[in-house]
CSV table of C-alpha atoms in Angstrom, one decimal:
chain,number,residue,atom,x,y,z
A,1,UNK,CA,-88.8,53.6,-151.7
A,2,UNK,CA,-87.1,50.5,-150.3
A,3,UNK,CA,-85.5,51.0,-146.8
A,4,UNK,CA,-83.2,48.5,-145.2
A,5,UNK,CA,-82.5,48.5,-141.5
A,6,UNK,CA,-79.9,46.4,-139.7
A,7,UNK,CA,-80.1,45.8,-136.0
A,8,UNK,CA,-78.1,45.9,-133.8
A,9,UNK,CA,-75.8,48.6,-135.1
A,10,UNK,CA,-72.9,47.3,-133.1
A,11,UNK,CA,-72.3,44.0,-131.2
A,12,UNK,CA,-69.4,42.9,-128.9
A,13,UNK,CA,-69.3,39.3,-127.8
A,14,UNK,CA,-66.8,36.8,-126.4
A,15,UNK,CA,-65.4,34.1,-128.6
A,16,UNK,CA,-67.5,31.0,-129.0
A,17,UNK,CA,-70.9,32.6,-128.9
A,18,UNK,CA,-73.6,32.0,-131.5
A,19,UNK,CA,-74.8,35.2,-133.0
A,20,UNK,CA,-77.9,36.5,-134.9
A,21,UNK,CA,-77.7,39.6,-137.0
A,22,UNK,CA,-80.9,41.1,-138.3
A,23,UNK,CA,-81.8,42.8,-141.6
A,24,UNK,CA,-85.3,44.2,-142.3
A,25,UNK,CA,-86.7,45.7,-145.5
A,26,UNK,CA,-89.9,47.7,-146.1
A,27,UNK,CA,-90.8,46.4,-149.6
A,28,UNK,CA,-91.2,42.7,-149.9
A,29,UNK,CA,-91.1,42.7,-153.7
A,30,UNK,CA,-87.4,41.7,-153.8
A,31,UNK,CA,-85.4,39.6,-156.3
A,32,UNK,CA,-82.7,38.6,-153.9
A,33,UNK,CA,-80.9,39.5,-150.7
A,34,UNK,CA,-77.2,39.3,-150.3
A,35,UNK,CA,-75.1,39.4,-147.1
A,36,UNK,CA,-71.6,40.9,-147.1
A,37,UNK,CA,-68.7,41.3,-144.8
A,38,UNK,CA,-66.5,44.4,-144.8
A,39,UNK,CA,-63.2,44.8,-143.0
A,40,UNK,CA,-61.9,48.3,-142.1
A,41,UNK,CA,-60.7,50.1,-145.2
A,42,UNK,CA,-61.6,47.3,-147.5
A,43,UNK,CA,-64.3,46.5,-150.0
A,44,UNK,CA,-67.2,44.1,-149.4
A,45,UNK,CA,-66.8,40.3,-149.5
A,46,UNK,CA,-69.9,38.4,-150.5
A,47,UNK,CA,-71.0,35.8,-147.9
A,48,UNK,CA,-74.4,34.5,-148.9
A,49,UNK,CA,-77.0,35.2,-151.6
A,50,UNK,CA,-80.6,34.2,-151.1
A,51,UNK,CA,-83.0,34.2,-154.0
A,52,UNK,CA,-86.6,35.4,-153.3
A,53,UNK,CA,-87.8,31.9,-153.8
A,54,UNK,CA,-85.4,30.5,-151.2
A,55,UNK,CA,-85.8,30.3,-147.4
A,56,UNK,CA,-82.2,29.9,-146.4
A,57,UNK,CA,-78.6,29.5,-147.5
A,58,UNK,CA,-75.7,28.0,-145.6
A,59,UNK,CA,-71.9,28.3,-145.9
A,60,UNK,CA,-69.7,26.8,-143.2
A,61,UNK,CA,-70.6,28.5,-139.9
A,62,UNK,CA,-72.9,31.0,-141.6
A,63,UNK,CA,-76.6,30.5,-142.2
A,64,UNK,CA,-78.8,33.2,-143.7
A,65,UNK,CA,-82.6,32.9,-143.7
A,66,UNK,CA,-85.2,35.0,-145.6
A,67,UNK,CA,-88.8,35.6,-144.7
A,68,UNK,CA,-90.0,37.8,-147.5
A,69,UNK,CA,-93.6,38.2,-146.2
A,70,UNK,CA,-92.4,39.8,-143.0
A,71,UNK,CA,-89.5,41.7,-144.7
A,72,UNK,CA,-86.8,40.0,-142.6
A,73,UNK,CA,-83.5,38.2,-143.0
A,74,UNK,CA,-81.2,36.9,-140.4
A,75,UNK,CA,-77.5,36.0,-140.5
A,76,UNK,CA,-76.6,33.3,-138.0
A,77,UNK,CA,-72.9,32.9,-137.1
A,78,UNK,CA,-72.1,29.8,-135.1
A,79,UNK,CA,-69.2,29.5,-132.7
A,80,UNK,CA,-67.9,33.0,-133.3
A,81,UNK,CA,-64.2,33.6,-133.6
A,82,UNK,CA,-62.0,36.8,-133.4
A,83,UNK,CA,-61.5,36.6,-137.1
A,84,UNK,CA,-65.2,37.2,-137.6
A,85,UNK,CA,-64.8,40.8,-136.4
A,86,UNK,CA,-66.0,43.0,-139.2
A,87,UNK,CA,-69.0,45.0,-140.4
A,88,UNK,CA,-71.8,42.9,-141.8
A,89,UNK,CA,-74.1,44.4,-144.4
A,90,UNK,CA,-77.2,43.2,-146.2
A,91,UNK,CA,-78.3,44.4,-149.6
A,92,UNK,CA,-81.7,44.0,-151.3
A,93,UNK,CA,-82.4,43.9,-155.0
A,94,UNK,CA,-85.9,44.9,-156.2
A,95,UNK,CA,-88.2,42.8,-158.3
A,96,UNK,CA,-89.8,44.8,-161.0
A,97,UNK,CA,-92.5,43.8,-163.4
A,98,UNK,CA,-91.1,46.1,-166.2
A,99,UNK,CA,-88.9,49.1,-166.5
A,100,UNK,CA,-88.2,51.1,-163.3
A,101,UNK,CA,-85.1,51.1,-161.2
A,102,UNK,CA,-82.6,48.3,-160.7
A,103,UNK,CA,-80.8,49.9,-157.8
A,104,UNK,CA,-79.9,47.6,-154.9
A,105,UNK,CA,-80.4,49.1,-151.4
A,106,UNK,CA,-77.9,48.5,-148.6
A,107,UNK,CA,-78.3,48.6,-144.9
A,108,UNK,CA,-75.9,50.5,-142.7
A,109,UNK,CA,-74.4,47.3,-141.4
A,110,UNK,CA,-73.8,45.7,-138.0
A,111,UNK,CA,-70.3,46.2,-136.6
A,112,UNK,CA,-69.2,43.0,-134.9
A,113,UNK,CA,-66.3,42.6,-132.4
A,114,UNK,CA,-65.5,39.1,-131.2
A,115,UNK,CA,-63.0,39.2,-128.4
A,116,UNK,CA,-60.8,36.3,-127.2
B,1,UNK,CA,-59.5,35.0,-161.0
B,2,UNK,CA,-57.6,38.0,-159.7
B,3,UNK,CA,-60.7,39.7,-158.3
B,4,UNK,CA,-61.9,43.3,-158.9
B,5,UNK,CA,-59.0,45.8,-158.7
B,6,UNK,CA,-59.3,49.6,-158.2
B,7,UNK,CA,-56.7,52.2,-158.7
B,8,UNK,CA,-55.6,54.3,-156.9
B,9,UNK,CA,-56.3,53.0,-153.4
B,10,UNK,CA,-56.1,56.5,-151.9
B,11,UNK,CA,-56.4,60.0,-153.5
B,12,UNK,CA,-56.0,63.3,-151.7
B,13,UNK,CA,-56.7,66.4,-153.7
B,14,UNK,CA,-57.6,70.0,-153.3
B,15,UNK,CA,-61.2,71.2,-153.7
B,16,UNK,CA,-61.9,72.2,-157.3
B,17,UNK,CA,-59.5,69.6,-158.9
B,18,UNK,CA,-60.6,66.8,-161.2
B,19,UNK,CA,-60.0,63.2,-160.2
B,20,UNK,CA,-60.3,59.9,-162.1
B,21,UNK,CA,-60.6,56.4,-160.7
B,22,UNK,CA,-60.1,53.2,-162.5
B,23,UNK,CA,-61.8,49.8,-162.0
B,24,UNK,CA,-60.8,46.5,-163.5
B,25,UNK,CA,-63.6,43.9,-163.0
B,26,UNK,CA,-63.3,40.2,-163.0
B,27,UNK,CA,-62.4,39.4,-166.6
B,28,UNK,CA,-65.5,37.4,-167.6
B,29,UNK,CA,-68.0,39.7,-165.8
B,30,UNK,CA,-70.2,41.7,-168.1
B,31,UNK,CA,-71.8,43.9,-165.4
B,32,UNK,CA,-70.0,46.6,-163.5
B,33,UNK,CA,-71.3,48.9,-160.8
B,34,UNK,CA,-70.0,52.0,-159.0
B,35,UNK,CA,-71.0,52.8,-155.4
B,36,UNK,CA,-70.1,55.6,-152.9
B,37,UNK,CA,-69.7,54.8,-149.2
B,38,UNK,CA,-69.3,57.3,-146.4
B,39,UNK,CA,-68.3,56.4,-142.8
B,40,UNK,CA,-71.0,54.5,-141.0
B,41,UNK,CA,-73.2,54.1,-144.0
B,42,UNK,CA,-73.9,51.3,-146.5
B,43,UNK,CA,-72.8,51.7,-150.1
B,44,UNK,CA,-75.0,54.0,-152.2
B,45,UNK,CA,-75.5,53.1,-155.9
B,46,UNK,CA,-74.1,55.5,-158.4
B,47,UNK,CA,-74.2,53.8,-161.8
B,48,UNK,CA,-74.3,50.5,-163.6
B,49,UNK,CA,-72.9,49.2,-166.9
B,50,UNK,CA,-73.7,46.1,-168.9
B,51,UNK,CA,-70.8,45.6,-171.2
B,52,UNK,CA,-70.1,49.1,-172.6
B,53,UNK,CA,-73.6,50.4,-172.1
B,54,UNK,CA,-74.4,52.6,-169.1
B,55,UNK,CA,-77.9,51.4,-168.2
B,56,UNK,CA,-78.7,53.2,-165.0
B,57,UNK,CA,-77.6,56.3,-163.2
B,58,UNK,CA,-78.5,57.4,-159.7
B,59,UNK,CA,-79.8,60.9,-158.9
B,60,UNK,CA,-76.7,61.1,-156.7
B,61,UNK,CA,-74.6,61.2,-159.9
B,62,UNK,CA,-74.5,65.0,-160.6
B,63,UNK,CA,-73.3,66.5,-163.8
B,64,UNK,CA,-69.8,66.7,-162.3
B,65,UNK,CA,-69.6,62.9,-162.3
B,66,UNK,CA,-69.1,60.9,-165.4
B,67,UNK,CA,-68.4,57.2,-165.9
B,68,UNK,CA,-67.3,55.2,-168.9
B,69,UNK,CA,-66.6,51.7,-169.9
B,70,UNK,CA,-65.5,52.1,-173.5
B,71,UNK,CA,-64.6,48.5,-174.4
B,72,UNK,CA,-66.8,46.7,-171.9
B,73,UNK,CA,-63.8,45.8,-169.7
B,74,UNK,CA,-62.3,48.4,-167.3
B,75,UNK,CA,-64.3,51.4,-166.2
B,76,UNK,CA,-63.3,55.0,-165.2
B,77,UNK,CA,-65.2,57.3,-162.9
B,78,UNK,CA,-64.3,61.0,-163.2
B,79,UNK,CA,-65.3,63.7,-160.8
B,80,UNK,CA,-64.8,67.3,-162.0
B,81,UNK,CA,-64.5,70.4,-159.8
B,82,UNK,CA,-64.4,68.3,-156.6
B,83,UNK,CA,-66.2,69.5,-153.5
B,84,UNK,CA,-65.8,68.6,-149.8
B,85,UNK,CA,-68.9,66.5,-149.9
B,86,UNK,CA,-67.3,64.2,-152.5
B,87,UNK,CA,-64.9,62.8,-149.8
B,88,UNK,CA,-65.9,59.1,-149.5
B,89,UNK,CA,-64.9,55.6,-150.5
B,90,UNK,CA,-65.7,54.8,-154.1
B,91,UNK,CA,-66.4,51.1,-154.6
B,92,UNK,CA,-66.6,49.2,-157.8
B,93,UNK,CA,-68.3,45.8,-158.1
B,94,UNK,CA,-68.8,43.3,-161.0
B,95,UNK,CA,-71.0,40.4,-161.6
B,96,UNK,CA,-71.9,37.9,-164.4
B,97,UNK,CA,-75.3,38.8,-165.7
B,98,UNK,CA,-77.1,35.7,-166.9
B,99,UNK,CA,-79.8,37.4,-168.8
B,100,UNK,CA,-82.5,40.1,-168.8
B,101,UNK,CA,-82.2,43.0,-166.4
B,102,UNK,CA,-81.6,40.7,-163.4
B,103,UNK,CA,-78.6,38.8,-162.2
B,104,UNK,CA,-78.8,36.1,-159.6
B,105,UNK,CA,-75.0,36.0,-159.3
B,106,UNK,CA,-73.3,37.7,-156.3
B,107,UNK,CA,-71.6,41.0,-156.7
B,108,UNK,CA,-67.8,41.0,-156.2
B,109,UNK,CA,-66.3,44.2,-154.8
B,110,UNK,CA,-62.9,45.8,-155.1
B,111,UNK,CA,-61.2,47.4,-152.1
B,112,UNK,CA,-62.2,50.8,-153.2
B,113,UNK,CA,-60.6,54.2,-153.8
B,114,UNK,CA,-60.7,56.5,-150.7
B,115,UNK,CA,-61.0,60.1,-151.8
B,116,UNK,CA,-60.1,62.9,-149.4
B,117,UNK,CA,-60.8,66.5,-150.5
B,118,UNK,CA,-58.7,69.2,-148.7
């Protein structure tokens, strides 16, 4: 059974710092990995999607990397801003040869506070 | 593109009552997912539709839960005889499936329906 762990669970930093959020997964047979942002009381907003064949994806100040063999992904946030304050979740989709489950597995998220 | 919309945003009901939630996906998306999220946890998969066909159901989805997507557009999730443990945020997501069982398109989420059982 796939398990997804996100470390740290919570993070508080001053504005302007560069951040690294970690996501690890136990089964490396994945199809893709997706990073989301969730604001309090809201749904999830997709940030970056990395296919299993890719090493990284970038969008603005965000960069996500994937190392499938070690079961890790990192989300790098450059020059953090107070507006980046939210919970960041990663989700892993399994790769299946045939049949089986198609259920994506989410981590519990990292709660980020960026203070001015 | 108006995004995924869910209705109602909040639902408070007494234990034992039935509740129904609605999800309207992004119009061209053929795949629709329901998740449940409790405080401090990531979303847990409940069920998944491709067009009108319900293709997967989690073991979390007991026989008190039923989901439909009759015309392959909007979907409803009904919970019968609600229990305290059903209190959670119910999230809907949609995506455009490009073939086979896999989709390399990102999921787009609604803002959820928060259910509180008294």
